[in-house]
């Protein structure tokens, strides 16, 4: 709907990705200098000038699949590698976190404060790199220029566009379930208490006026919630107290990125559905990706810098289990994007015949068969 | 007191758009029709009194150039003197169908001519007044279509200029007597309300300024405009003069829908704060002022409501849709 949404979507999802990677790098005891290099490389790729220029052009939002490919590339902008299963997990966590933040924004324009919270944290990751810091501050300026003067109505349209993008995503996230901000059915909790948005009055009052405009009567009514006035407005300046906590880093050493597979089979079913339905717009999306990633400068690892693999799961065994269930399907999805429509239909038909079972061993052999089939094309 | 009735399942969840529920009551056939926008498709279904779904149909926005299938912005039944039409607005244009959605009788493509590249083009805001159907657009223009008693010979009769920002909603009421001054009100994203008198040539009666806060939903009852705003306020104005009569701090988040049960003067307000409120409008016999009384508040837990309508003329039952919810929730008074 709104053509101004992509920069906000990209930057906030990117911010969440960095929070998760940072936490997992520390949990896996990756040496500090390697971890710093990874974050620096990713951030510098994200905020590359040419890339930002493409991002800020007015355009519709593309599909989740297309956007996912951009993050795949971004996550591999450095010496770190992620298996498909870990990349899936990462993307699930990122999208559900930002969906939560958009849904709970008190005012539509607060999504800009959420974006600033992410950027503030990103600046914290690259304090020692003035060149990258400069890139981030330039992006801050661009955001202020483009969004600072938008009306409430335009932000409402942006909000609706983002929510449409996240419609029907109900992946359960352990940290949300624990904090009771998400129900066991995957729906977020919408509190009916706390401060009202800045600019809104606490509900409960009916005021009746005379023809001359004088207040004739005041009547209270029982609203049903327990609201209080907003204490103060968050700052939209380059530096300032954002007030809003949405978009700040919710992971820490005491609250790690939880990785157990609760509800994984449900997630798989919905993901399989997404993949089996052939995407007739793959060509348009490929053009978009080419434009966008053309601006991405991926540094090739040079010299004796050895790469390492990051695991979003607690153990290698857990990651393998997840990989075996999802990898063949996703490998297929990525190739679906690259092949033409006729082949899409043929692959989709074959996919339709592939049954997902709970037993890892059985899936592994079927997965191998599919991979062999793909090699044959 | 209201109790929850059996919900009606939907094929797809409701999109997070305002005014995302249209209801057509057909008392003669003991049926109620519901219309909900999912995204690139809209679902129509009819249900018996107990909420048992009987028939359903999905409509899509007419395709055109673009990256993805065009999104529908609103679906709404228009009751005209001799026929009922179903109108569907999207990012491409305006589609009009026979009331069961079976046959498209008219298509109007939106002209994106003077849109800047950063502006989204769409139609939104649908209401009928006499033999006219009014539809709002992204630019603020309101298109007025002249509808014949039957057949597809629909003509764009006028384009109303009054709004500078996207139209959000339109409300009408039957002309209140011969000397009726105002029977149509249009609202936009800046909160501006335009009050019109319908006819072969529409006349702008008055403008009620907004203060930058969008007005997503508006209703008209006995010469009183009821407007719901993005800051949770509901305000009642004298339609002919624009005088503010009542200001209600009704909700803690943006209002997404208003509905009226005109026979009894009941107003329904629903918002993103998960609440639905019912109000009784009346005119005080001594002062002649419009008065409002709060009747009932209903919380729909953890649901960002996006549409709400009364389901019967006496306002004793209502239906609600919510973002991400694949069912229509129903409530009736005990």
XYZ file of C-alpha atoms in Angstrom:
711
model
C 0.000 0.000 0.000
C 2.517 2.623 1.114
C 5.591 2.933 -1.126
C 7.763 4.230 1.723
C 7.894 1.070 3.794
C 10.948 -0.877 2.599
C 13.684 1.137 4.401
C 11.869 0.768 7.739
C 11.272 -2.941 7.198
C 14.857 -3.607 6.164
C 16.577 -1.593 8.894
C 14.476 -2.958 11.738
C 14.767 -6.581 10.613
C 18.508 -5.988 10.154
C 18.719 -4.574 13.664
C 17.033 -7.635 15.151
C 19.380 -9.868 13.167
C 22.384 -8.119 14.695
C 21.005 -8.474 18.253
C 20.594 -12.219 17.716
C 23.975 -12.734 16.027
C 25.735 -10.726 18.745
C 24.167 -12.849 21.456
C 24.921 -16.153 19.714
C 28.530 -15.115 18.987
C 29.049 -14.563 22.712
C 27.148 -17.725 23.702
C 29.344 -19.774 21.363
C 32.495 -18.113 22.802
C 33.681 -16.825 19.451
C 36.872 -14.781 20.096
C 36.061 -11.097 20.578
C 38.068 -9.857 17.601
C 36.382 -12.348 15.230
C 32.933 -11.458 16.580
C 33.645 -7.758 16.176
C 34.829 -8.334 12.593
C 31.617 -10.187 11.728
C 29.370 -7.459 13.096
C 31.467 -4.716 11.493
C 31.376 -6.435 8.099
C 27.628 -6.980 8.225
C 26.869 -3.462 9.424
C 29.121 -1.874 6.864
C 27.416 -3.915 4.113
C 23.955 -2.962 5.408
C 24.715 0.749 5.439
C 26.620 0.913 2.186
C 25.691 4.114 0.377
C 24.704 2.558 -2.945
C 22.610 -0.040 -1.189
C 20.814 2.578 0.901
C 20.124 4.602 -2.247
C 18.308 1.622 -3.822
C 16.478 0.902 -0.588
C 15.099 4.408 -0.194
C 13.582 4.531 -3.685
C 9.742 4.536 -3.479
C 8.638 0.958 -4.184
C 6.211 -1.730 -3.118
C 7.228 -4.341 -0.595
C 8.314 -7.592 -2.167
C 7.486 -11.079 -0.913
C 8.941 -12.581 2.251
C 10.909 -15.019 0.091
C 12.618 -12.266 -1.839
C 13.472 -10.298 1.274
C 14.790 -13.449 2.954
C 17.336 -13.854 0.136
C 18.724 -10.396 0.931
C 19.273 -11.374 4.582
C 20.850 -14.671 3.551
C 23.423 -12.678 1.618
C 23.844 -10.145 4.404
C 24.432 -12.803 7.053
C 27.217 -14.187 4.865
C 28.898 -10.819 4.319
C 31.773 -11.874 6.553
C 33.776 -14.871 7.698
C 30.770 -16.373 9.469
C 28.700 -19.173 7.939
C 25.187 -20.273 8.861
C 23.500 -23.516 7.925
C 20.054 -23.344 6.375
C 18.380 -24.461 9.592
C 20.125 -21.732 11.592
C 19.314 -19.147 8.922
C 15.638 -20.208 9.098
C 15.639 -19.847 12.845
C 17.325 -16.457 12.607
C 14.791 -15.181 10.082
C 11.838 -16.473 12.154
C 13.107 -14.677 15.245
C 13.769 -11.458 13.326
C 10.358 -11.300 11.686
C 8.337 -12.164 14.771
C 10.256 -9.598 16.813
C 9.570 -6.784 14.381
C 5.940 -7.871 13.943
C 5.581 -7.582 17.703
C 7.175 -4.135 17.718
C 4.928 -2.779 14.942
C 1.782 -4.206 16.510
C 2.552 -2.723 19.900
C 3.645 0.725 18.724
C 1.361 3.161 20.578
C 1.232 5.604 17.643
C 1.889 4.733 13.998
C 4.804 7.196 13.899
C 6.443 5.403 16.830
C 7.752 2.879 14.265
C 10.328 5.586 13.520
C 11.379 5.568 17.198
C 11.675 1.773 17.010
C 13.959 2.224 13.985
C 16.038 4.790 15.899
C 16.339 2.361 18.829
C 17.799 -0.212 16.459
C 20.177 2.335 14.941
C 21.273 3.557 18.384
C 22.191 -0.029 19.292
C 23.949 -0.579 15.969
C 26.109 2.468 16.649
C 27.050 0.803 19.938
C 28.350 -2.271 18.047
C 30.705 -0.223 15.850
C 31.950 2.433 18.255
C 35.547 1.747 17.243
C 34.972 2.188 13.502
C 34.458 5.855 12.656
C 33.940 5.173 8.920
C 31.016 2.792 9.521
C 29.654 5.091 12.223
C 29.577 7.859 9.634
C 27.530 5.618 7.274
C 25.002 4.879 10.022
C 24.643 8.554 10.916
C 24.073 9.395 7.255
C 21.246 6.853 7.200
C 19.843 8.455 10.344
C 19.804 11.769 8.502
C 18.087 10.186 5.493
C 15.415 8.713 7.745
C 14.809 12.059 9.400
C 14.622 13.787 6.018
C 12.228 11.262 4.512
C 10.037 10.443 7.504
C 10.403 13.368 9.882
C 7.768 15.427 8.130
C 5.264 12.707 7.293
C 1.704 13.127 8.539
C -0.021 10.765 10.985
C -2.153 9.550 8.090
C 0.913 8.534 6.080
C 2.370 6.695 9.070
C -0.962 4.897 9.501
C -0.639 3.691 5.895
C 2.961 2.566 6.554
C 1.816 0.695 9.657
C -0.947 -1.058 7.721
C 1.512 -2.012 4.967
C 3.902 -3.556 7.503
C 1.102 -5.459 9.244
C -0.134 -6.769 5.890
C 3.427 -8.031 5.247
C 3.371 -9.877 8.592
C -0.217 -11.139 8.271
C -0.735 -14.773 9.346
C 2.759 -15.185 10.838
C 2.317 -16.890 14.203
C 5.653 -18.508 14.928
C 6.065 -19.053 18.654
C 9.205 -17.486 20.078
C 10.408 -18.859 23.414
C 11.538 -15.543 24.821
C 8.100 -14.024 24.031
C 6.249 -16.996 25.514
C 8.356 -16.740 28.679
C 7.725 -13.013 29.043
C 4.016 -13.641 28.419
C 3.889 -11.208 25.527
C 2.864 -14.040 23.211
C 0.134 -16.629 23.833
C 0.637 -20.334 23.205
C -1.410 -19.988 20.013
C 1.203 -17.601 18.625
C -0.911 -14.416 19.023
C 0.620 -11.446 20.744
C -0.825 -10.102 23.975
C -2.326 -6.628 23.551
C -2.344 -5.021 27.019
C -5.282 -2.829 28.038
C -3.405 -0.925 30.687
C -0.443 1.396 30.900
C 0.252 4.785 29.347
C -1.847 5.962 26.426
C 0.044 7.090 23.316
C 1.427 10.618 23.356
C -1.352 12.882 22.121
C -4.192 10.570 23.161
C -6.398 11.279 26.169
C -7.108 8.621 28.767
C -10.503 7.205 27.724
C -13.485 7.667 29.985
C -14.842 11.181 29.465
C -17.808 12.546 27.503
C -17.870 16.339 27.089
C -21.025 18.076 25.867
C -20.849 21.605 24.401
C -23.366 24.383 23.857
C -23.903 25.941 20.447
C -21.563 28.718 21.501
C -18.796 26.211 22.153
C -18.873 26.312 25.925
C -18.588 23.081 27.831
C -22.061 22.378 29.215
C -21.587 19.002 30.847
C -18.930 16.431 31.651
C -19.879 12.783 32.101
C -17.563 9.920 32.947
C -18.037 6.405 31.664
C -16.362 3.109 32.457
C -13.948 2.331 29.644
C -12.820 -1.126 30.737
C -9.064 -0.640 30.531
C -6.645 0.789 33.113
C -4.858 3.565 31.278
C -2.743 6.465 32.508
C -1.407 9.561 30.749
C 1.791 9.278 28.718
C 4.783 10.592 30.715
C 6.671 12.199 27.815
C 7.292 11.976 24.105
C 10.257 10.073 22.677
C 12.949 12.066 20.901
C 13.275 11.984 17.087
C 16.669 13.726 17.169
C 20.001 12.099 16.265
C 20.642 11.623 19.976
C 17.921 11.521 22.592
C 15.791 9.491 24.972
C 13.460 7.458 22.776
C 11.278 6.605 25.844
C 9.829 3.655 23.918
C 11.493 0.316 24.748
C 10.352 -1.437 21.566
C 13.312 -2.022 19.284
C 15.900 -2.149 22.067
C 17.908 -5.336 22.570
C 15.818 -7.863 24.467
C 18.570 -10.517 24.463
C 21.359 -10.579 27.018
C 23.571 -13.110 28.800
C 20.706 -13.778 31.241
C 18.076 -13.940 28.495
C 19.688 -15.886 25.691
C 18.271 -16.582 22.253
C 16.292 -19.706 23.029
C 16.619 -22.322 20.437
C 14.561 -25.392 21.276
C 12.310 -26.796 18.638
C 8.908 -26.244 20.235
C 6.290 -26.090 17.523
C 8.897 -26.681 14.814
C 6.690 -29.152 12.942
C 3.925 -26.573 12.752
C 6.330 -23.990 11.397
C 7.571 -26.510 8.859
C 4.066 -27.219 7.606
C 3.395 -23.547 6.991
C 6.778 -23.083 5.338
C 6.208 -26.114 3.097
C 2.911 -24.625 1.998
C 4.681 -21.401 1.050
C 7.240 -23.279 -1.018
C 4.874 -25.649 -2.844
C 2.712 -22.828 -4.207
C 4.682 -21.666 -7.239
C 5.492 -17.972 -7.309
C 4.536 -16.502 -10.687
C 6.260 -13.232 -9.856
C 9.692 -14.719 -9.349
C 11.082 -12.794 -12.323
C 10.020 -9.370 -10.992
C 11.464 -10.233 -7.624
C 14.733 -11.384 -9.178
C 15.032 -7.981 -10.821
C 14.459 -6.307 -7.475
C 17.042 -8.492 -5.787
C 19.558 -7.822 -8.543
C 19.083 -4.065 -8.152
C 19.240 -4.148 -4.394
C 22.134 -6.550 -4.016
C 24.023 -4.872 -6.835
C 24.575 -2.151 -4.302
C 25.793 -4.611 -1.702
C 29.573 -4.896 -1.578
C 30.311 -8.308 -0.129
C 33.897 -8.492 1.110
C 35.584 -11.669 0.001
C 37.481 -13.191 2.960
C 41.118 -12.480 2.155
C 44.349 -13.743 3.660
C 44.600 -16.318 6.419
C 41.331 -15.314 8.079
C 39.614 -18.653 8.765
C 35.824 -18.703 8.621
C 33.649 -20.286 11.301
C 30.126 -21.598 11.527
C 27.570 -20.016 13.825
C 24.888 -22.214 15.242
C 21.498 -20.778 16.256
C 20.798 -24.003 18.140
C 22.250 -25.203 21.440
C 23.955 -28.276 19.986
C 25.131 -29.455 16.591
C 22.748 -32.407 16.847
C 19.744 -30.096 17.260
C 20.835 -28.091 14.226
C 21.263 -31.264 12.156
C 17.789 -32.433 13.108
C 16.324 -29.119 12.036
C 18.414 -29.077 8.860
C 17.286 -32.514 7.779
C 13.652 -31.501 8.120
C 13.934 -28.206 6.287
C 17.076 -28.070 4.136
C 15.949 -29.991 1.041
C 12.792 -27.900 0.856
C 14.622 -24.609 1.143
C 17.339 -25.598 -1.275
C 14.468 -26.267 -3.642
C 12.813 -22.944 -2.887
C 15.942 -21.009 -3.777
C 16.294 -22.900 -7.022
C 12.610 -22.325 -7.752
C 13.355 -18.613 -7.711
C 16.081 -19.128 -10.273
C 14.300 -21.354 -12.759
C 11.627 -20.438 -15.247
C 7.905 -20.921 -14.808
C 7.566 -24.233 -16.621
C 10.165 -25.793 -14.429
C 8.548 -24.191 -11.403
C 5.356 -26.111 -12.141
C 7.235 -29.377 -12.608
C 9.242 -28.948 -9.418
C 6.133 -27.919 -7.520
C 4.399 -31.079 -8.666
C 7.314 -33.182 -7.485
C 7.347 -31.221 -4.215
C 3.672 -31.997 -3.776
C 4.509 -35.681 -3.827
C 7.157 -35.284 -1.161
C 5.725 -36.094 2.241
C 7.268 -34.614 5.328
C 7.560 -37.119 8.153
C 8.585 -36.696 11.763
C 11.347 -39.334 11.662
C 14.629 -37.685 10.715
C 16.113 -40.833 9.131
C 13.307 -41.236 6.615
C 13.405 -37.554 5.679
C 17.146 -37.685 5.167
C 16.896 -40.295 2.457
C 14.009 -38.528 0.735
C 15.961 -35.312 0.972
C 18.909 -36.935 -0.740
C 16.623 -38.174 -3.521
C 15.306 -34.672 -4.104
C 18.787 -33.197 -4.175
C 19.775 -35.845 -6.720
C 16.717 -34.904 -8.796
C 17.680 -31.238 -8.638
C 21.180 -32.042 -9.863
C 19.603 -33.725 -12.848
C 17.949 -30.481 -14.066
C -25.049 -7.179 28.668
C -23.831 -8.945 25.574
C -22.796 -12.526 25.139
C -20.565 -14.094 22.538
C -22.283 -16.101 19.851
C -20.712 -18.768 17.681
C -18.061 -17.136 15.437
C -18.265 -17.511 11.662
C -15.078 -18.976 10.137
C -13.356 -17.117 7.302
C -11.195 -18.599 4.549
C -8.540 -16.000 5.186
C -7.711 -13.665 8.063
C -8.913 -10.070 8.009
C -6.457 -7.469 6.693
C -5.436 -4.644 9.085
C -7.550 -2.061 7.221
C -10.127 0.282 8.711
C -13.856 -0.321 8.155
C -13.025 -3.931 7.310
C -16.468 -5.413 7.692
C -19.589 -4.810 5.679
C -22.937 -6.286 6.679
C -26.073 -6.531 4.564
C -29.156 -7.475 6.522
C -31.836 -9.289 4.524
C -34.632 -9.745 7.110
C -37.120 -10.971 4.497
C -34.937 -14.024 3.862
C -33.684 -14.350 7.428
C -30.138 -13.957 6.177
C -27.175 -11.754 6.943
C -24.396 -11.163 4.424
C -20.846 -10.376 5.549
C -17.954 -8.968 3.537
C -14.327 -8.972 4.746
C -11.082 -8.006 2.998
C -8.220 -10.494 3.371
C -5.619 -8.822 1.151
C -5.605 -9.456 -2.583
C -8.994 -11.140 -2.096
C -12.200 -10.368 -0.270
C -14.615 -12.904 1.115
C -18.399 -12.659 0.973
C -20.464 -15.029 2.979
C -24.057 -15.353 4.047
C -25.203 -16.774 7.335
C -28.431 -17.839 8.994
C -29.495 -16.175 12.270
C -27.542 -18.603 14.492
C -24.412 -17.781 12.521
C -24.391 -20.964 10.502
C -22.528 -20.105 7.302
C -24.543 -20.950 4.205
C -22.707 -19.757 1.117
C -19.411 -18.053 0.452
C -17.601 -16.456 -2.458
C -14.164 -14.904 -2.950
C -13.581 -11.841 -5.089
C -10.254 -10.576 -6.355
C -9.022 -7.166 -7.385
C -8.705 -6.837 -11.135
C -5.075 -7.392 -12.119
C -2.894 -4.799 -13.713
C 0.769 -3.891 -14.057
C 2.718 -4.194 -10.862
C 4.934 -6.406 -8.738
C 2.321 -8.268 -6.748
C -1.447 -8.862 -6.998
C -3.214 -5.581 -6.175
C -4.563 -5.251 -2.656
C -8.220 -4.579 -1.955
C -8.848 -1.632 0.355
C -12.546 -2.043 1.102
C -15.667 -4.003 0.251
C -19.138 -2.568 0.954
C -22.778 -3.117 0.061
C -24.651 -0.091 -1.276
C -28.424 -0.122 -0.869
C -30.006 1.994 -3.603
C -33.735 2.661 -4.176
C -34.146 -0.158 -6.749
C -31.146 -2.399 -6.311
C -28.261 -3.407 -4.079
C -24.721 -3.322 -5.463
C -21.528 -4.630 -3.933
C -18.607 -2.243 -4.392
C -14.968 -3.297 -4.108
C -12.125 -0.747 -4.075
C -8.470 -1.575 -4.644
C -5.113 -0.171 -5.673
C -6.206 -0.450 -9.309
C -9.742 0.860 -9.304
C -13.371 0.336 -8.444
C -15.352 -2.824 -9.162
C -19.148 -3.001 -8.803
C -21.031 -6.299 -8.627
C -24.586 -7.525 -8.204
C -25.193 -7.909 -4.490
C -24.212 -11.586 -4.313
C -20.901 -10.873 -6.024
C -21.733 -13.151 -8.932
C -21.549 -10.672 -11.805
C -19.321 -7.621 -12.201
C -21.441 -4.851 -13.685
C -18.906 -2.039 -13.786
C -15.170 -1.393 -13.665
C -13.503 1.952 -13.235
C -9.706 2.132 -13.509
C -8.037 4.755 -11.337
C -6.124 7.466 -13.103
C -2.734 7.774 -11.440
C -1.850 10.693 -13.711
C -0.585 13.322 -11.338
C 0.546 11.018 -8.544
C 4.140 11.580 -7.437
C 6.275 8.402 -7.502
C 6.125 8.172 -3.735
C 2.323 8.246 -3.546
C 0.301 5.068 -3.339
C -2.698 5.076 -5.682
C -5.937 3.534 -4.458
C -9.686 3.981 -3.993
C -11.219 3.829 -0.511
C -14.455 5.010 1.110
C -17.773 3.770 -0.278
C -21.347 4.957 0.342
C -24.609 5.365 -1.541
C -26.910 8.361 -1.484
C -30.186 8.033 -3.385
C -29.250 6.802 -6.837
C -25.592 7.790 -6.466
C -22.624 5.798 -5.243
C -19.730 7.871 -3.897
C -16.194 6.462 -3.801
C -13.140 8.208 -2.398
C -9.610 8.144 -3.802
C -5.962 8.512 -2.763
C -5.809 12.108 -4.012
C -8.832 13.311 -2.042
C -11.154 13.341 -5.062
C -14.546 11.765 -4.456
C -16.023 10.052 -7.513
C -19.810 10.144 -7.841
C -21.411 7.428 -9.964
C -24.964 7.629 -11.266
C -26.551 4.167 -11.008
C -29.536 3.164 -13.191
C -32.376 1.109 -11.689
C -30.960 -1.958 -13.410
C -28.280 -2.958 -15.879
C -24.626 -1.996 -16.263
C -25.069 1.496 -17.665
C -23.285 3.175 -14.776
C -21.870 6.631 -15.428
C -19.274 8.697 -13.587
C -21.325 11.821 -13.074
C -19.061 14.054 -11.003
C -15.688 14.356 -9.256
C -15.868 16.235 -5.976
C -12.916 18.340 -4.896
C -12.731 19.176 -1.231
C -9.991 17.011 0.207
C -6.235 17.384 -0.209
C -5.293 14.034 1.289
C -6.530 10.470 0.857
C -10.191 9.848 1.558
C -10.757 7.363 4.385
C -14.534 6.954 4.662
C -17.882 8.282 3.423
C -21.233 8.296 5.229
C -24.714 9.167 4.028
C -28.245 9.249 5.340
C -31.602 9.620 3.646
C -32.501 13.287 3.248
C -34.230 14.431 6.424
C -37.194 16.229 4.924
C -37.578 18.724 2.060
C -35.303 21.361 3.514
C -32.520 18.919 4.242
C -29.230 20.688 3.925
C -26.719 17.869 4.241
C -26.906 14.163 3.549
C -23.328 13.119 2.690
C -20.108 13.453 4.678
C -16.614 12.522 3.481
C -13.531 12.147 5.689
C -9.791 12.044 5.012
C -6.355 11.208 6.376
C -5.815 14.685 7.816
C -9.049 14.545 9.821
C -10.864 17.000 7.524
C -14.602 16.367 7.096
C -16.549 17.691 4.104
C -20.312 17.871 4.356
C -22.294 17.761 1.100
C -25.804 17.940 -0.226
C -26.335 15.267 -2.847
C -28.094 15.763 -6.160
C -27.428 15.888 -9.895
C -24.754 18.352 -8.832
C -23.347 17.877 -5.332
C -22.981 21.006 -3.237
C -20.341 21.482 -0.528
C -22.167 22.639 2.596
C -19.358 23.006 5.093
C -15.898 21.789 6.029
C -14.921 20.676 9.511
C -11.148 20.937 9.905
C -9.024 18.141 11.267
C -5.856 18.739 13.267
C -3.578 16.375 11.407
C -5.102 13.364 13.136
C -6.672 10.994 10.569
C -10.412 10.345 10.638
C -10.699 6.689 9.542
C -14.434 6.352 10.053
C -17.511 8.564 9.916
C -21.307 8.236 10.280
C -24.281 10.528 9.782
C -27.456 10.463 11.902
C -30.311 12.961 11.859
C -28.116 15.843 10.791
C -25.328 14.921 13.221
C -21.890 13.823 12.023
C -20.196 11.203 14.201
C -16.454 10.978 13.478
C -13.833 8.604 14.910
C -10.203 9.678 14.961
C -6.703 8.205 15.079
C -6.227 9.494 18.629
C -9.171 7.482 19.941
C -11.616 10.403 20.045
C -15.207 10.290 18.815
C -16.672 13.702 18.016
C -20.228 14.684 17.115
C -20.860 17.789 14.991
C -23.896 19.583 13.600
C -23.665 18.602 9.911
C -25.040 21.844 8.470
C -22.809 24.190 10.468
C -19.870 22.104 11.661
C -20.454 23.069 15.297
C -18.916 20.640 17.773
C -21.539 19.180 20.112
C -19.863 16.277 21.866
C -16.303 15.108 22.378
C -15.690 11.602 23.740
C -12.322 10.230 24.861
C -13.586 6.880 23.712
C -10.536 4.720 23.009
C -6.847 4.408 23.830
C -5.760 3.705 20.269
C -6.861 4.639 16.748
C -10.512 4.086 15.946
C -10.963 1.728 13.005
C -14.735 1.544 12.555
C -18.005 3.257 13.413
C -21.483 1.950 12.714
C -25.034 3.190 13.292
C -28.357 1.594 14.090
C -30.294 4.598 12.799
C -33.766 3.551 13.968
C -32.688 3.657 17.600
C -29.819 6.134 17.432
C -27.160 3.687 18.562
C -23.534 4.245 17.590
C -20.857 1.539 17.633
C -17.158 2.436 17.884
C -14.306 -0.048 17.540
C -10.576 0.592 17.844
C -7.118 -0.960 17.805
C -7.199 -0.944 21.620
C -9.287 -4.171 21.424
C -12.452 -2.455 22.642
C -15.880 -2.015 21.078
C -18.224 0.571 22.636
C -21.913 1.192 22.095
C -23.333 4.688 22.581
C -26.873 6.059 22.568
C -27.355 9.328 20.717
C -30.327 11.537 21.474
C -31.468 15.114 21.314
C -32.215 16.779 24.592
C -35.827 18.119 24.444
C -35.011 21.244 26.510
C -31.722 22.404 25.016
C -32.029 20.756 21.599
C -28.408 19.613 22.047
C -27.166 16.261 20.883
C -26.401 14.091 23.875
C -24.522 10.855 24.217
C -24.760 8.098 26.764
C -22.406 5.146 27.060
C -24.342 1.845 26.886
C -21.805 -0.931 26.751
C -18.121 -1.726 26.381
C -16.765 -5.050 25.119
C -13.145 -6.133 25.152
C -12.034 -8.521 22.401
C -8.878 -9.831 24.074
C -5.580 -9.577 22.173
C -7.341 -8.570 18.972
C -6.582 -5.460 16.980
C -10.154 -4.864 15.805
C -10.423 -3.697 12.195
C -14.144 -3.841 11.424
C -17.390 -3.724 13.375
C -21.066 -3.523 12.361
C -24.497 -3.848 13.901
C -26.288 -6.946 12.620
C -29.860 -5.863 13.163
C -31.772 -2.549 12.961
C -32.351 -2.350 16.706
C -28.642 -2.582 17.455
C -29.049 -5.577 19.711
C -26.341 -7.595 17.979
C -23.035 -6.763 16.345
C -20.135 -8.453 14.535
C -16.407 -7.762 14.735
C -13.339 -8.616 12.641
C -9.738 -8.432 13.826
C -6.279 -8.375 12.224
C -4.903 -11.901 11.780
C -8.235 -13.363 12.885
C -9.793 -15.901 10.499
C -13.299 -15.616 11.887
C -16.081 -13.088 12.360
C -16.912 -12.669 16.043
C -20.552 -12.085 16.928
C -22.169 -10.636 20.017
C -25.810 -10.314 20.941
C -27.541 -8.742 23.901
C -29.164 -10.861 26.549
